Amino acid sequence: MLAPAVAFVDLETTGMTAAEDRVTDVGIVRVEGDTVSEWSTLVDPQCSIPAGIQALTGITNAMVARAPTFERIADEVAGRIAGCVMVAHNARFDYGFLKHEFARLGRSFTARVLCTVKLSRRLYPDTSPHHLDALIERHNLSAPDRHRALGDARILWAFVQALYRERPLEEIELAVRRILKTPSLPPQLAPDALDLIPESPGVYRFYGLNALPLYVGKSINLRERVAAHFSSDYRSANDQRLSAEITRIEFEESAGELGALLRESQLVKSLLPAYNGRLRKRADMVAIWIGADPGLPEFVHSSEIDPGALDGLHGPFASRRQAREALRRLARELALCWTALGLERRDGPCFARQVRRCAGACVGAETPEAHHARLQEALSALAMRRWPYRGMVGVHETSLIARRTEVHVFRDWCWLGTAHDESELGAMIETPPRAEFDLDIYRLLVRRLGRARVIPLGAQGPSPAERKEACEEAGL
Ligand SMILES: [Zn+2]
């Protein structure tokens, strides 16, 4: 058997997002030695089930109307999974929903989780897909109650029994061990060091003997990410050296991924941890400036950029070297001139011209204006964007697991700070902190603001009524 006790778990829900959607059906098949006990209940999600989901699962609003709420079954669910490895298909989904249902009750829920998609992938690497219907067909599993929680949980139990018929025991056990990735913590850390780390978003720091951290990382699940550094399966050379030097772990929770990214960026730049390697160099980011008239492109360091005057700037690039490499690539593709791009200094034909790759701006075969227009066109896709809002905005993140709400405040692509309550937000709006423009933050925001819920905080600062509304909107 996989472990002393195994709980095959399946849930039906009102949607796909654990933070917003709710559980409507729970099925648990607990297998302990020779004892198999099944349990299942519909759950009142305290909201309406979308029609498409009703059609898929056959669970209607009428069916759950008189079912218990999750609060009433929470003890039963916890008890039936306690002491077990929890086995589920796409286990992250079910585990995430359970964690959030418990978090709504102010309780925490953790379990060791084994995903049957991963298990199938490991044991049958040459076949695909690995969704539940594919497993049913491939292993001839009977599936009378497909798409109901208990029906699907039974299928998982049947799948594992099929594995034991089809594959050698050692192979299955090896696959299970790999997936569970039991981390072997470095001996200098306390054995329960991982248990103290929450499964919430945030940043973590590894320390050796010095006051400065060896490494700074971020994750939406701190414990899982930290454990991954020490799991024997995927350990990189860097992680092996870290394991030898680490003496303690510190962490800070955040309300979401953006908060974790912002904090990581700030810590890496200010502390320059020895093992952050590539990330560390973010402090070297540059943009390429080209003027309206022909002239050499210039590299502008992050700290020299005025966010109110981004015209002519393109990027960002990780370093001067990368920016130069980008120009070289453009030169190759579009027969631009090396001398006109500032990639070399010489009179007469440039290097590219000598190998017939330059259209000839260096020898008068192309006018400086025509060359410059082609360069502008080539770089236009990388043109830095003006701040698209009027003044300050807040981006709101909430984590049920970490039980916190944060509002990250930005203006002109600069991160002014993060407020944790109404008075902090009020203070920030009243007296905006100074913040330097930073290409790394710019890059982060360009990628993420489009998807985020952005609350305008007013051009000249909002009126008290507007501010109250913004706070309410943000849930502060
Ligand atoms: Zn040339």
Short mmCIF file of C-alpha atoms and ligand atoms in Angstrom, two decimals:
data_model
loop_
_atom_site.label_atom_id
_atom_site.label_comp_id
_atom_site.label_asym_id
_atom_site.label_seq_id
_atom_site.Cartn_x
_atom_site.Cartn_y
_atom_site.Cartn_z
CA MET A 1 0.00 0.00 0.00
CA LEU A 2 1.05 3.59 -0.57
CA ALA A 3 1.12 4.60 3.05
CA PRO A 4 -0.48 3.44 6.28
CA ALA A 5 -3.66 5.32 5.33
CA VAL A 6 -4.82 6.91 2.12
CA ALA A 7 -7.79 9.19 1.50
CA PHE A 8 -9.02 9.37 -2.07
CA VAL A 9 -10.74 12.74 -2.29
CA ASP A 10 -12.83 14.40 -4.92
CA LEU A 11 -14.83 17.63 -4.83
CA GLU A 12 -17.40 19.21 -7.06
CA THR A 13 -17.45 23.00 -6.98
CA THR A 14 -19.26 26.05 -8.33
CA GLY A 15 -16.26 27.01 -10.50
CA MET A 16 -12.52 26.78 -11.00
CA THR A 17 -11.14 29.40 -8.59
CA ALA A 18 -10.55 28.27 -5.02
CA ALA A 19 -10.45 31.81 -3.66
CA GLU A 20 -13.89 32.66 -5.05
CA ASP A 21 -15.81 29.50 -5.83
CA ARG A 22 -17.29 27.04 -3.36
CA VAL A 23 -17.54 23.30 -2.77
CA THR A 24 -20.87 21.60 -3.59
CA ASP A 25 -20.04 17.92 -3.18
CA VAL A 26 -17.41 16.01 -1.21
CA GLY A 27 -16.49 12.36 -1.65
CA ILE A 28 -13.84 10.59 0.42
CA VAL A 29 -12.76 6.96 0.17
CA ARG A 30 -10.48 6.20 3.07
CA VAL A 31 -8.35 3.07 2.80
CA GLU A 32 -6.51 1.87 5.84
CA GLY A 33 -5.02 -1.62 5.69
CA ASP A 34 -7.94 -3.80 4.58
CA THR A 35 -10.60 -1.35 5.73
CA VAL A 36 -12.29 0.82 3.13
CA SER A 37 -14.74 3.44 4.33
CA GLU A 38 -16.67 5.72 2.02
CA TRP A 39 -18.30 9.01 2.86
CA SER A 40 -19.96 11.66 0.81
CA THR A 41 -22.24 14.63 1.15
CA LEU A 42 -23.64 17.45 -0.92
CA VAL A 43 -22.70 20.86 0.42
CA ASP A 44 -24.70 24.08 0.37
CA PRO A 45 -22.28 26.50 -1.36
CA GLN A 46 -24.25 29.53 -0.09
CA CYS A 47 -24.29 30.88 -3.62
CA SER A 48 -25.86 29.94 -6.93
CA ILE A 49 -24.30 27.22 -9.09
CA PRO A 50 -23.71 28.41 -12.69
CA ALA A 51 -25.91 26.64 -15.25
CA GLY A 52 -22.96 25.14 -17.15
CA ILE A 53 -21.63 23.54 -13.97
CA GLN A 54 -25.09 22.23 -13.06
CA ALA A 55 -25.22 20.56 -16.46
CA LEU A 56 -21.74 19.03 -16.08
CA THR A 57 -22.08 17.62 -12.57
CA GLY A 58 -25.84 17.12 -12.39
CA ILE A 59 -25.76 18.97 -9.08
CA THR A 60 -28.50 21.62 -9.12
CA ASN A 61 -29.31 24.51 -6.83
CA ALA A 62 -32.36 22.61 -5.65
CA MET A 63 -30.23 19.61 -4.64
CA VAL A 64 -27.88 21.61 -2.43
CA ALA A 65 -30.54 23.89 -0.95
CA ARG A 66 -31.03 21.69 2.07
CA ALA A 67 -27.51 20.24 2.25
CA PRO A 68 -25.24 21.20 5.17
CA THR A 69 -22.85 24.13 4.74
CA PHE A 70 -19.13 23.38 4.68
CA GLU A 71 -18.91 24.66 8.24
CA ARG A 72 -21.15 21.80 9.39
CA ILE A 73 -19.06 19.10 7.70
CA ALA A 74 -15.59 20.58 8.26
CA ASP A 75 -14.81 18.35 11.26
CA GLU A 76 -15.91 15.25 9.38
CA VAL A 77 -13.76 16.14 6.37
CA ALA A 78 -10.73 16.92 8.53
CA GLY A 79 -11.18 13.70 10.51
CA ARG A 80 -11.47 11.51 7.43
CA ILE A 81 -8.30 12.91 5.86
CA ALA A 82 -6.31 13.15 9.11
CA GLY A 83 -3.24 10.94 9.15
CA CYS A 84 -3.66 10.08 5.45
CA VAL A 85 -1.90 10.88 2.26
CA MET A 86 -4.63 12.73 0.37
CA VAL A 87 -4.92 11.38 -3.18
CA ALA A 88 -6.76 13.44 -5.79
CA HIS A 89 -6.80 14.01 -9.51
CA ASN A 90 -5.24 17.41 -10.23
CA ALA A 91 -4.66 17.44 -6.51
CA ARG A 92 -3.77 21.13 -6.40
CA PHE A 93 -7.35 21.93 -7.32
CA ASP A 94 -8.99 19.89 -4.57
CA TYR A 95 -6.36 20.78 -1.99
CA GLY A 96 -6.69 24.48 -2.81
CA PHE A 97 -10.48 24.34 -2.42
CA LEU A 98 -10.25 22.55 0.91
CA LYS A 99 -7.65 25.01 2.19
CA HIS A 100 -9.88 27.92 1.23
CA GLU A 101 -13.06 26.41 2.70
CA PHE A 102 -11.24 25.86 5.99
CA ALA A 103 -9.69 29.34 5.83
CA ARG A 104 -13.19 30.87 5.53
CA LEU A 105 -13.90 29.26 8.89
CA GLY A 106 -10.69 30.65 10.33
CA ARG A 107 -9.13 27.17 10.35
CA SER A 108 -6.04 25.86 8.66
CA PHE A 109 -5.95 22.64 6.68
CA THR A 110 -2.84 20.83 5.56
CA ALA A 111 -2.24 17.36 4.19
CA ARG A 112 0.39 15.46 2.28
CA VAL A 113 -0.98 15.36 -1.21
CA LEU A 114 -0.47 12.88 -4.02
CA CYS A 115 -1.72 13.79 -7.48
CA THR A 116 -2.93 10.94 -9.69
CA VAL A 117 -2.26 12.98 -12.85
CA LYS A 118 1.39 13.11 -11.84
CA LEU A 119 1.36 9.45 -10.86
CA SER A 120 -0.09 8.42 -14.21
CA ARG A 121 2.42 10.62 -16.04
CA ARG A 122 5.33 9.05 -14.19
CA LEU A 123 4.22 5.46 -14.66
CA TYR A 124 2.94 5.84 -18.22
CA PRO A 125 5.20 8.56 -19.64
CA ASP A 126 4.61 7.55 -23.23
CA THR A 127 0.84 7.84 -23.13
CA SER A 128 -1.38 10.87 -22.93
CA PRO A 129 -3.68 12.45 -21.99
CA HIS A 130 -3.97 11.75 -18.27
CA HIS A 131 -7.37 13.21 -17.48
CA LEU A 132 -9.82 11.04 -15.60
CA ASP A 133 -11.77 9.82 -18.63
CA ALA A 134 -8.50 8.74 -20.26
CA LEU A 135 -7.52 6.75 -17.14
CA ILE A 136 -10.96 5.11 -17.05
CA GLU A 137 -10.58 3.97 -20.63
CA ARG A 138 -6.91 2.97 -20.43
CA HIS A 139 -7.33 0.86 -17.29
CA ASN A 140 -10.88 -0.37 -17.89
CA LEU A 141 -12.22 1.18 -14.71
CA SER A 142 -15.91 1.04 -14.02
CA ALA A 143 -17.30 4.53 -13.53
CA PRO A 144 -20.98 4.52 -12.67
CA ASP A 145 -21.09 7.91 -10.92
CA ARG A 146 -18.73 9.95 -13.04
CA HIS A 147 -18.70 13.70 -12.16
CA ARG A 148 -20.08 13.16 -8.71
CA ALA A 149 -17.54 13.48 -5.90
CA LEU A 150 -17.87 9.99 -4.45
CA GLY A 151 -18.03 8.42 -7.91
CA ASP A 152 -14.80 10.10 -8.95
CA ALA A 153 -13.08 9.31 -5.63
CA ARG A 154 -13.96 5.63 -6.17
CA ILE A 155 -12.45 5.80 -9.65
CA LEU A 156 -9.18 7.03 -8.16
CA TRP A 157 -9.12 4.12 -5.73
CA ALA A 158 -9.85 1.74 -8.63
CA PHE A 159 -7.05 3.38 -10.65
CA VAL A 160 -4.53 2.79 -7.87
CA GLN A 161 -5.67 -0.83 -7.54
CA ALA A 162 -5.20 -1.23 -11.29
CA LEU A 163 -1.68 0.13 -10.98
CA TYR A 164 -0.84 -2.56 -8.45
CA ARG A 165 -2.05 -5.19 -10.90
CA GLU A 166 -0.24 -3.70 -13.87
CA ARG A 167 3.08 -2.48 -12.48
CA PRO A 168 5.77 -3.82 -10.15
CA LEU A 169 5.42 -2.68 -6.58
CA GLU A 170 8.87 -1.04 -6.42
CA GLU A 171 8.13 1.08 -9.47
CA ILE A 172 4.93 2.42 -7.96
CA GLU A 173 6.59 3.14 -4.64
CA LEU A 174 9.46 4.96 -6.31
CA ALA A 175 7.02 7.08 -8.32
CA VAL A 176 5.02 7.92 -5.20
CA ARG A 177 8.15 8.88 -3.28
CA ARG A 178 9.27 11.11 -6.13
CA ILE A 179 5.93 12.87 -6.30
CA LEU A 180 5.66 13.35 -2.56
CA LYS A 181 9.23 14.63 -2.76
CA THR A 182 9.84 14.16 0.90
CA PRO A 183 12.29 16.97 1.48
CA SER A 184 15.38 16.07 3.42
CA LEU A 185 16.14 19.23 5.33
CA PRO A 186 19.78 20.14 5.88
CA PRO A 187 20.78 18.77 9.31
CA GLN A 188 21.65 22.20 10.69
CA LEU A 189 17.97 23.25 10.37
CA ALA A 190 15.41 22.26 12.98
CA PRO A 191 13.41 19.21 11.82
CA ASP A 192 10.17 21.21 12.04
CA ALA A 193 11.59 24.23 10.19
CA LEU A 194 9.20 23.67 7.28
CA ASP A 195 6.12 23.27 9.46
CA LEU A 196 6.56 26.81 10.73
CA ILE A 197 6.35 28.25 7.21
CA PRO A 198 2.82 29.08 6.04
CA GLU A 199 1.38 27.92 2.73
CA SER A 200 0.67 31.49 1.73
CA PRO A 201 2.18 33.97 -0.72
CA GLY A 202 5.25 35.90 0.34
CA VAL A 203 9.02 36.11 0.30
CA TYR A 204 11.54 33.95 2.12
CA ARG A 205 15.18 34.50 2.98
CA PHE A 206 17.86 31.90 3.59
CA TYR A 207 20.62 32.91 5.99
CA GLY A 208 24.02 31.40 6.59
CA LEU A 209 26.23 32.62 9.39
CA ASN A 210 26.21 36.27 8.31
CA ALA A 211 23.64 38.98 8.85
CA LEU A 212 22.97 39.28 5.11
CA PRO A 213 20.84 36.60 3.46
CA LEU A 214 22.31 34.03 1.11
CA TYR A 215 19.19 33.93 -1.00
CA VAL A 216 15.84 35.68 -1.38
CA GLY A 217 12.91 34.01 -3.12
CA LYS A 218 9.18 34.52 -3.57
CA SER A 219 6.25 32.18 -4.02
CA ILE A 220 2.49 31.99 -3.86
CA ASN A 221 3.04 29.00 -1.56
CA LEU A 222 5.99 29.66 0.72
CA ARG A 223 6.20 26.22 2.31
CA GLU A 224 6.02 24.34 -0.97
CA ARG A 225 8.66 26.54 -2.58
CA VAL A 226 11.07 26.36 0.34
CA ALA A 227 10.64 22.56 0.48
CA ALA A 228 11.46 22.35 -3.22
CA HIS A 229 14.95 23.74 -2.54
CA PHE A 230 15.65 20.68 -0.40
CA SER A 231 13.83 17.93 -2.28
CA SER A 232 16.42 15.47 -3.45
CA ASP A 233 14.86 15.06 -6.88
CA TYR A 234 15.45 18.35 -8.54
CA ARG A 235 18.20 19.86 -6.49
CA SER A 236 20.36 22.21 -8.58
CA ALA A 237 24.05 22.83 -7.90
CA ASN A 238 23.04 26.16 -6.43
CA ASP A 239 20.54 24.50 -4.07
CA GLN A 240 23.17 21.97 -2.98
CA ARG A 241 25.55 24.74 -1.98
CA LEU A 242 22.71 26.60 -0.26
CA SER A 243 21.83 23.44 1.67
CA ALA A 244 25.38 23.26 2.99
CA GLU A 245 25.46 26.87 4.13
CA ILE A 246 21.94 27.60 5.35
CA THR A 247 21.44 28.01 9.09
CA ARG A 248 18.00 29.66 9.30
CA ILE A 249 14.98 30.64 7.24
CA GLU A 250 12.91 33.78 7.58
CA PHE A 251 9.74 34.66 5.74
CA GLU A 252 7.26 37.48 5.24
CA GLU A 253 3.69 36.78 4.15
CA SER A 254 1.94 38.88 1.55
CA ALA A 255 -1.65 39.00 0.34
CA GLY A 256 -0.85 37.95 -3.21
CA GLU A 257 1.65 37.35 -5.93
CA LEU A 258 2.16 40.98 -6.90
CA GLY A 259 3.04 41.88 -3.31
CA ALA A 260 5.53 39.01 -3.20
CA LEU A 261 7.10 40.06 -6.51
CA LEU A 262 7.44 43.68 -5.40
CA ARG A 263 9.02 42.74 -2.10
CA GLU A 264 11.36 40.24 -3.72
CA SER A 265 12.51 42.83 -6.24
CA GLN A 266 13.15 45.32 -3.44
CA LEU A 267 15.04 42.85 -1.23
CA VAL A 268 17.18 41.42 -4.01
CA LYS A 269 18.22 44.89 -5.14
CA SER A 270 19.00 46.20 -1.69
CA LEU A 271 20.63 43.09 -0.21
CA LEU A 272 22.29 41.54 -3.30
CA PRO A 273 22.14 37.98 -1.93
CA ALA A 274 25.08 35.88 -3.08
CA TYR A 275 22.97 33.08 -4.54
CA ASN A 276 20.43 35.16 -6.43
CA GLY A 277 22.68 35.30 -9.48
CA ARG A 278 20.68 36.44 -12.45
CA LEU A 279 18.01 38.20 -10.39
CA ARG A 280 20.66 40.24 -8.67
CA LYS A 281 21.55 41.94 -11.91
CA ARG A 282 18.13 43.55 -12.15
CA ALA A 283 19.78 46.58 -10.64
CA ASP A 284 21.66 46.92 -13.94
CA MET A 285 18.60 47.27 -16.16
CA VAL A 286 18.73 49.84 -18.94
CA ALA A 287 16.54 51.32 -21.66
CA ILE A 288 17.64 52.38 -25.14
CA TRP A 289 17.00 56.05 -25.95
CA ILE A 290 16.74 57.33 -29.50
CA GLY A 291 15.96 60.93 -30.34
CA ALA A 292 13.52 62.30 -32.89
CA ASP A 293 16.44 63.22 -35.17
CA PRO A 294 19.21 60.92 -36.38
CA GLY A 295 21.88 60.30 -33.76
CA LEU A 296 23.51 57.49 -31.83
CA PRO A 297 21.24 55.43 -29.56
CA GLU A 298 22.07 55.84 -25.88
CA PHE A 299 21.75 53.42 -23.01
CA VAL A 300 19.93 54.93 -20.06
CA HIS A 301 20.23 53.35 -16.64
CA SER A 302 17.09 52.76 -14.59
CA SER A 303 18.06 55.41 -12.04
CA GLU A 304 18.46 58.11 -14.73
CA ILE A 305 14.94 57.72 -16.10
CA ASP A 306 12.27 60.34 -15.46
CA PRO A 307 8.94 58.48 -15.56
CA GLY A 308 7.24 61.67 -16.75
CA ALA A 309 9.41 61.75 -19.88
CA LEU A 310 9.49 58.29 -21.42
CA ASP A 311 9.36 59.41 -25.06
CA GLY A 312 12.18 57.91 -27.08
CA LEU A 313 12.91 55.22 -24.48
CA HIS A 314 12.67 51.54 -25.35
CA GLY A 315 12.99 48.43 -23.30
CA PRO A 316 13.67 47.46 -20.61
CA PHE A 317 16.79 45.35 -21.10
CA ALA A 318 18.43 43.32 -18.35
CA SER A 319 21.80 45.01 -18.84
CA ARG A 320 23.86 47.16 -21.18
CA ARG A 321 25.18 43.98 -22.73
CA GLN A 322 21.69 42.72 -23.50
CA ALA A 323 20.68 46.08 -24.94
CA ARG A 324 23.73 46.04 -27.22
CA GLU A 325 22.92 42.46 -28.21
CA ALA A 326 19.36 43.52 -29.10
CA LEU A 327 20.73 46.27 -31.38
CA ARG A 328 23.10 43.80 -32.99
CA ARG A 329 20.20 41.46 -33.67
CA LEU A 330 18.18 44.25 -35.24
CA ALA A 331 21.18 45.19 -37.35
CA ARG A 332 21.46 41.63 -38.64
CA GLU A 333 17.77 41.32 -39.42
CA LEU A 334 17.25 44.71 -41.03
CA ALA A 335 20.67 45.53 -42.52
CA LEU A 336 21.10 48.46 -40.14
CA CYS A 337 24.50 50.09 -39.80
CA TRP A 338 26.87 49.21 -36.94
CA THR A 339 28.45 52.65 -36.89
CA ALA A 340 25.08 54.43 -36.91
CA LEU A 341 23.93 52.21 -34.03
CA GLY A 342 27.07 53.01 -32.03
CA LEU A 343 28.10 49.36 -32.00
CA GLU A 344 31.52 50.32 -33.37
CA ARG A 345 33.46 53.45 -34.03
CA ARG A 346 35.30 53.77 -37.30
CA ASP A 347 35.42 55.85 -40.43
CA GLY A 348 34.28 54.40 -43.69
CA PRO A 349 32.31 51.18 -44.10
CA CYS A 350 31.23 49.52 -40.88
CA PHE A 351 31.90 45.88 -40.03
CA ALA A 352 28.45 44.85 -41.26
CA ARG A 353 28.94 46.72 -44.52
CA GLN A 354 32.15 44.79 -45.15
CA VAL A 355 30.24 41.51 -44.97
CA ARG A 356 27.39 43.05 -46.99
CA ARG A 357 24.96 43.13 -44.12
CA CYS A 358 24.62 46.92 -43.81
CA ALA A 359 22.41 48.86 -46.21
CA GLY A 360 25.13 51.52 -46.24
CA ALA A 361 24.35 54.42 -43.91
CA CYS A 362 28.10 54.49 -43.17
CA VAL A 363 29.05 55.02 -46.82
CA GLY A 364 26.26 57.33 -47.88
CA ALA A 365 24.23 54.63 -49.60
CA GLU A 366 21.37 55.32 -47.17
CA THR A 367 20.58 58.75 -45.71
CA PRO A 368 20.87 59.18 -41.92
CA GLU A 369 17.16 60.11 -41.87
CA ALA A 370 16.10 56.94 -43.70
CA HIS A 371 18.29 54.79 -41.43
CA HIS A 372 16.91 56.47 -38.33
CA ALA A 373 13.32 56.00 -39.48
CA ARG A 374 13.99 52.29 -39.96
CA LEU A 375 15.54 52.05 -36.50
CA GLN A 376 12.57 53.84 -34.92
CA GLU A 377 10.18 51.51 -36.68
CA ALA A 378 12.18 48.45 -35.59
CA LEU A 379 12.23 49.54 -31.95
CA SER A 380 8.63 50.78 -31.83
CA ALA A 381 7.28 47.55 -30.37
CA LEU A 382 9.57 48.09 -27.36
CA ALA A 383 8.65 51.75 -26.83
CA MET A 384 8.12 52.41 -23.13
CA ARG A 385 4.54 53.26 -22.27
CA ARG A 386 3.30 56.39 -20.60
CA TRP A 387 1.59 55.94 -17.24
CA PRO A 388 -1.96 55.13 -18.35
CA TYR A 389 -3.78 56.48 -15.27
CA ARG A 390 -4.48 59.90 -13.84
CA GLY A 391 -2.16 60.04 -10.87
CA MET A 392 -2.08 57.48 -8.13
CA VAL A 393 -3.68 54.05 -8.27
CA GLY A 394 -4.04 51.18 -5.84
CA VAL A 395 -3.93 47.49 -6.67
CA HIS A 396 -5.81 45.35 -4.27
CA GLU A 397 -4.84 41.81 -3.22
CA THR A 398 -6.51 39.56 -0.66
CA SER A 399 -5.44 36.19 0.63
CA LEU A 400 -7.84 34.11 2.65
CA ILE A 401 -5.03 31.79 3.64
CA ALA A 402 -2.72 34.52 4.87
CA ARG A 403 -5.76 36.41 6.13
CA ARG A 404 -4.62 39.74 4.88
CA THR A 405 -5.56 42.44 2.44
CA GLU A 406 -3.05 44.77 0.90
CA VAL A 407 -3.24 47.75 -1.42
CA HIS A 408 -0.10 48.40 -3.44
CA VAL A 409 0.06 52.07 -4.39
CA PHE A 410 1.66 53.21 -7.65
CA ARG A 411 2.13 56.44 -9.52
CA ASP A 412 4.07 57.01 -12.75
CA TRP A 413 5.17 53.35 -12.71
CA CYS A 414 6.77 53.86 -9.29
CA TRP A 415 5.79 51.72 -6.31
CA LEU A 416 5.03 54.18 -3.51
CA GLY A 417 4.37 51.49 -0.95
CA THR A 418 1.87 48.95 0.32
CA ALA A 419 -0.94 49.80 2.71
CA HIS A 420 -2.35 47.22 5.11
CA ASP A 421 -5.24 49.25 6.47
CA GLU A 422 -7.28 52.35 5.85
CA SER A 423 -5.09 54.71 7.86
CA GLU A 424 -1.93 53.59 6.07
CA LEU A 425 -3.64 54.10 2.73
CA GLY A 426 -4.94 57.50 3.84
CA ALA A 427 -1.46 58.59 4.93
CA MET A 428 0.01 57.46 1.64
CA ILE A 429 -2.58 59.39 -0.37
CA GLU A 430 -2.12 62.51 1.74
CA THR A 431 1.67 62.50 1.72
CA PRO A 432 2.83 60.28 -1.12
CA PRO A 433 6.20 58.77 -0.28
CA ARG A 434 9.06 59.50 -2.65
CA ALA A 435 9.87 56.60 -4.87
CA GLU A 436 12.54 56.14 -7.48
CA PHE A 437 11.68 54.92 -10.92
CA ASP A 438 12.84 51.35 -11.37
CA LEU A 439 12.80 49.49 -14.68
CA ASP A 440 12.24 46.18 -12.91
CA ILE A 441 9.02 47.48 -11.32
CA TYR A 442 8.03 49.05 -14.65
CA ARG A 443 8.45 45.67 -16.36
CA LEU A 444 6.44 43.95 -13.63
CA LEU A 445 3.58 46.47 -13.86
CA VAL A 446 3.41 46.46 -17.65
CA ARG A 447 2.87 42.72 -17.45
CA ARG A 448 0.41 42.69 -14.57
CA LEU A 449 -1.62 45.88 -14.29
CA GLY A 450 -3.79 44.86 -17.24
CA ARG A 451 -5.00 41.83 -15.31
CA ALA A 452 -5.22 43.46 -11.91
CA ARG A 453 -8.07 45.32 -10.27
CA VAL A 454 -6.84 48.90 -10.33
CA ILE A 455 -8.48 51.49 -8.09
CA PRO A 456 -7.91 55.12 -9.09
CA LEU A 457 -6.83 57.17 -6.11
CA GLY A 458 -7.35 60.50 -7.88
CA ALA A 459 -5.09 62.90 -9.78
CA GLN A 460 -4.76 65.48 -7.04
CA GLY A 461 -5.62 63.02 -4.34
CA PRO A 462 -9.24 61.99 -3.83
CA SER A 463 -11.85 63.72 -1.75
CA PRO A 464 -12.59 62.12 1.66
CA ALA A 465 -15.72 60.51 0.15
CA GLU A 466 -13.73 59.08 -2.75
CA ARG A 467 -11.12 57.77 -0.40
CA LYS A 468 -13.74 56.06 1.76
CA GLU A 469 -15.14 54.45 -1.36
CA ALA A 470 -11.67 53.31 -2.46
CA CYS A 471 -11.06 51.77 0.96
CA GLU A 472 -14.38 49.97 0.87
CA GLU A 473 -13.68 48.73 -2.63
CA ALA A 474 -10.34 47.42 -1.46
CA GLY A 475 -11.92 45.74 1.55
CA LEU A 476 -9.91 47.72 4.09
ZN ZN B 1 27.32 50.46 -41.99
#
